[in-house]
Amino acid sequence: MEELKKSAAKHFQANPAHDVYHVTKDGQCFVKWHDANEHSKTIKNRDIAVIKKSDVTVSDSTEAMTRGGEMTLIEKINACTTEAEVNALIKNNSPKVAKEAAKAKIAELNK
């Protein structure tokens, strides 16, 4: 459960507007239970943990951060749950690699 909390902590850090994530046993975080449930059908353990922002401690958030206390731009892009969030992250002259990651994330979100 601690690993799932760490995964959720990264997402809460990148998207502070969300209060809850549905986390599949492989560590994937989803805002909507339905999306988590659909993803869980593709993995062996179909359990889904519901993790609230209040369940995540400061140490979970600190441990989840990378590169000197900050999530990388790519990590932030991967934590996005909407196209609008992705576009907001890359609108200010992001590096080419980040723009490519954003393009891939948008394609994934629009499936």
mmCIF file of C-alpha atoms in Angstrom:
data_model
loop_
_atom_site.group_PDB
_atom_site.id
_atom_site.type_symbol
_atom_site.label_atom_id
_atom_site.label_comp_id
_atom_site.label_asym_id
_atom_site.label_seq_id
_atom_site.Cartn_x
_atom_site.Cartn_y
_atom_site.Cartn_z
ATOM 1 C CA MET A 1 0.000 0.000 0.000
ATOM 2 C CA GLU A 2 2.902 2.349 0.692
ATOM 3 C CA GLU A 3 4.111 2.126 -2.910
ATOM 4 C CA LEU A 4 0.616 3.009 -4.121
ATOM 5 C CA LYS A 5 0.559 6.021 -1.793
ATOM 6 C CA LYS A 6 3.904 7.163 -3.195
ATOM 7 C CA SER A 7 2.516 6.892 -6.704
ATOM 8 C CA ALA A 8 -0.557 8.898 -5.704
ATOM 9 C CA ALA A 9 1.663 11.464 -3.944
ATOM 10 C CA LYS A 10 3.388 12.274 -7.249
ATOM 11 C CA HIS A 11 0.013 12.849 -8.872
ATOM 12 C CA PHE A 12 -1.288 15.005 -6.006
ATOM 13 C CA GLN A 13 1.869 17.095 -6.287
ATOM 14 C CA ALA A 14 1.471 17.545 -10.037
ATOM 15 C CA ASN A 15 -2.307 18.058 -9.884
ATOM 16 C CA PRO A 16 -3.179 19.624 -6.513
ATOM 17 C CA ALA A 17 -6.783 20.256 -7.603
ATOM 18 C CA HIS A 18 -7.566 16.522 -7.329
ATOM 19 C CA ASP A 19 -8.610 15.173 -3.934
ATOM 20 C CA VAL A 20 -8.674 11.454 -4.693
ATOM 21 C CA TYR A 21 -6.987 8.962 -7.007
ATOM 22 C CA HIS A 22 -7.950 5.413 -7.836
ATOM 23 C CA VAL A 23 -4.681 3.490 -7.940
ATOM 24 C CA THR A 24 -4.306 0.097 -9.565
ATOM 25 C CA LYS A 25 -1.883 -2.459 -8.136
ATOM 26 C CA ASP A 26 0.673 -1.644 -10.841
ATOM 27 C CA GLY A 27 0.829 1.943 -9.537
ATOM 28 C CA GLN A 28 -1.207 3.653 -12.262
ATOM 29 C CA CYS A 29 -3.330 6.532 -10.933
ATOM 30 C CA PHE A 30 -6.734 7.521 -12.266
ATOM 31 C CA VAL A 31 -9.137 10.296 -11.315
ATOM 32 C CA LYS A 32 -12.146 8.219 -12.364
ATOM 33 C CA TRP A 33 -12.861 4.799 -10.869
ATOM 34 C CA HIS A 34 -14.168 3.602 -14.227
ATOM 35 C CA ASP A 35 -10.816 4.288 -15.884
ATOM 36 C CA ALA A 36 -8.956 2.472 -13.100
ATOM 37 C CA ASN A 37 -11.341 -0.452 -13.389
ATOM 38 C CA GLU A 38 -10.849 -0.689 -17.148
ATOM 39 C CA HIS A 39 -7.068 -0.591 -16.732
ATOM 40 C CA SER A 40 -7.176 -3.200 -13.952
ATOM 41 C CA LYS A 41 -8.653 -5.665 -16.433
ATOM 42 C CA THR A 42 -5.268 -5.695 -18.192
ATOM 43 C CA ILE A 43 -3.235 -6.711 -15.125
ATOM 44 C CA LYS A 44 -3.129 -9.807 -12.935
ATOM 45 C CA ASN A 45 -4.210 -8.201 -9.642
ATOM 46 C CA ARG A 46 -7.397 -6.251 -10.332
ATOM 47 C CA ASP A 47 -7.628 -4.559 -6.912
ATOM 48 C CA ILE A 48 -8.006 -0.781 -6.890
ATOM 49 C CA ALA A 49 -6.970 1.392 -3.943
ATOM 50 C CA VAL A 50 -8.806 4.659 -3.351
ATOM 51 C CA ILE A 51 -6.269 7.135 -2.014
ATOM 52 C CA LYS A 52 -7.371 10.524 -0.747
ATOM 53 C CA LYS A 53 -5.067 13.512 -0.572
ATOM 54 C CA SER A 54 -5.506 13.413 3.210
ATOM 55 C CA ASP A 55 -4.151 9.811 3.216
ATOM 56 C CA VAL A 56 -0.812 10.932 1.779
ATOM 57 C CA THR A 57 1.759 12.214 4.246
ATOM 58 C CA VAL A 58 4.400 14.853 3.713
ATOM 59 C CA SER A 59 7.059 12.119 3.697
ATOM 60 C CA ASP A 60 5.192 10.314 0.872
ATOM 61 C CA SER A 61 5.251 13.516 -1.170
ATOM 62 C CA THR A 62 8.894 14.186 -0.374
ATOM 63 C CA GLU A 63 9.925 10.654 -1.267
ATOM 64 C CA ALA A 64 7.902 10.818 -4.482
ATOM 65 C CA MET A 65 9.668 13.954 -5.681
ATOM 66 C CA THR A 66 12.705 13.674 -7.920
ATOM 67 C CA ARG A 67 15.710 15.686 -9.037
ATOM 68 C CA GLY A 68 16.319 17.814 -5.967
ATOM 69 C CA GLY A 69 12.719 18.143 -4.838
ATOM 70 C CA GLU A 70 11.005 18.805 -8.154
ATOM 71 C CA MET A 71 9.164 16.516 -10.509
ATOM 72 C CA THR A 72 10.599 16.666 -13.991
ATOM 73 C CA LEU A 73 8.461 18.178 -16.714
ATOM 74 C CA ILE A 74 8.041 14.722 -18.256
ATOM 75 C CA GLU A 75 6.800 13.326 -14.920
ATOM 76 C CA LYS A 76 4.343 16.197 -14.599
ATOM 77 C CA ILE A 77 3.084 15.561 -18.144
ATOM 78 C CA ASN A 78 2.643 11.868 -17.399
ATOM 79 C CA ALA A 79 0.681 12.711 -14.256
ATOM 80 C CA CYS A 80 -1.844 14.829 -16.176
ATOM 81 C CA THR A 81 -5.380 13.544 -16.506
ATOM 82 C CA THR A 82 -6.735 15.984 -19.087
ATOM 83 C CA GLU A 83 -5.539 17.517 -22.326
ATOM 84 C CA ALA A 84 -5.973 20.984 -20.800
ATOM 85 C CA GLU A 85 -3.505 20.133 -18.010
ATOM 86 C CA VAL A 86 -0.944 18.923 -20.570
ATOM 87 C CA ASN A 87 -1.337 22.050 -22.702
ATOM 88 C CA ALA A 88 -0.973 24.293 -19.641
ATOM 89 C CA LEU A 89 2.342 22.636 -18.779
ATOM 90 C CA ILE A 90 3.913 23.005 -22.218
ATOM 91 C CA LYS A 91 2.641 26.395 -23.351
ATOM 92 C CA ASN A 92 5.798 28.306 -22.369
ATOM 93 C CA ASN A 93 8.484 27.165 -24.841
ATOM 94 C CA SER A 94 9.056 23.692 -23.432
ATOM 95 C CA PRO A 95 11.967 21.631 -24.748
ATOM 96 C CA LYS A 96 11.354 19.428 -27.786
ATOM 97 C CA VAL A 97 11.459 16.230 -25.732
ATOM 98 C CA ALA A 98 8.726 17.554 -23.420
ATOM 99 C CA LYS A 99 6.578 18.562 -26.371
ATOM 100 C CA GLU A 100 6.909 15.043 -27.784
ATOM 101 C CA ALA A 101 5.949 13.544 -24.407
ATOM 102 C CA ALA A 102 2.987 15.914 -24.244
ATOM 103 C CA LYS A 103 1.874 14.923 -27.739
ATOM 104 C CA ALA A 104 1.998 11.239 -26.748
ATOM 105 C CA LYS A 105 0.090 11.908 -23.508
ATOM 106 C CA ILE A 106 -2.633 13.848 -25.356
ATOM 107 C CA ALA A 107 -2.997 10.974 -27.822
ATOM 108 C CA GLU A 108 -3.323 8.565 -24.880
ATOM 109 C CA LEU A 109 -5.928 10.769 -23.189
ATOM 110 C CA ASN A 110 -7.974 11.033 -26.375
ATOM 111 C CA LYS A 111 -8.242 7.267 -26.931
#
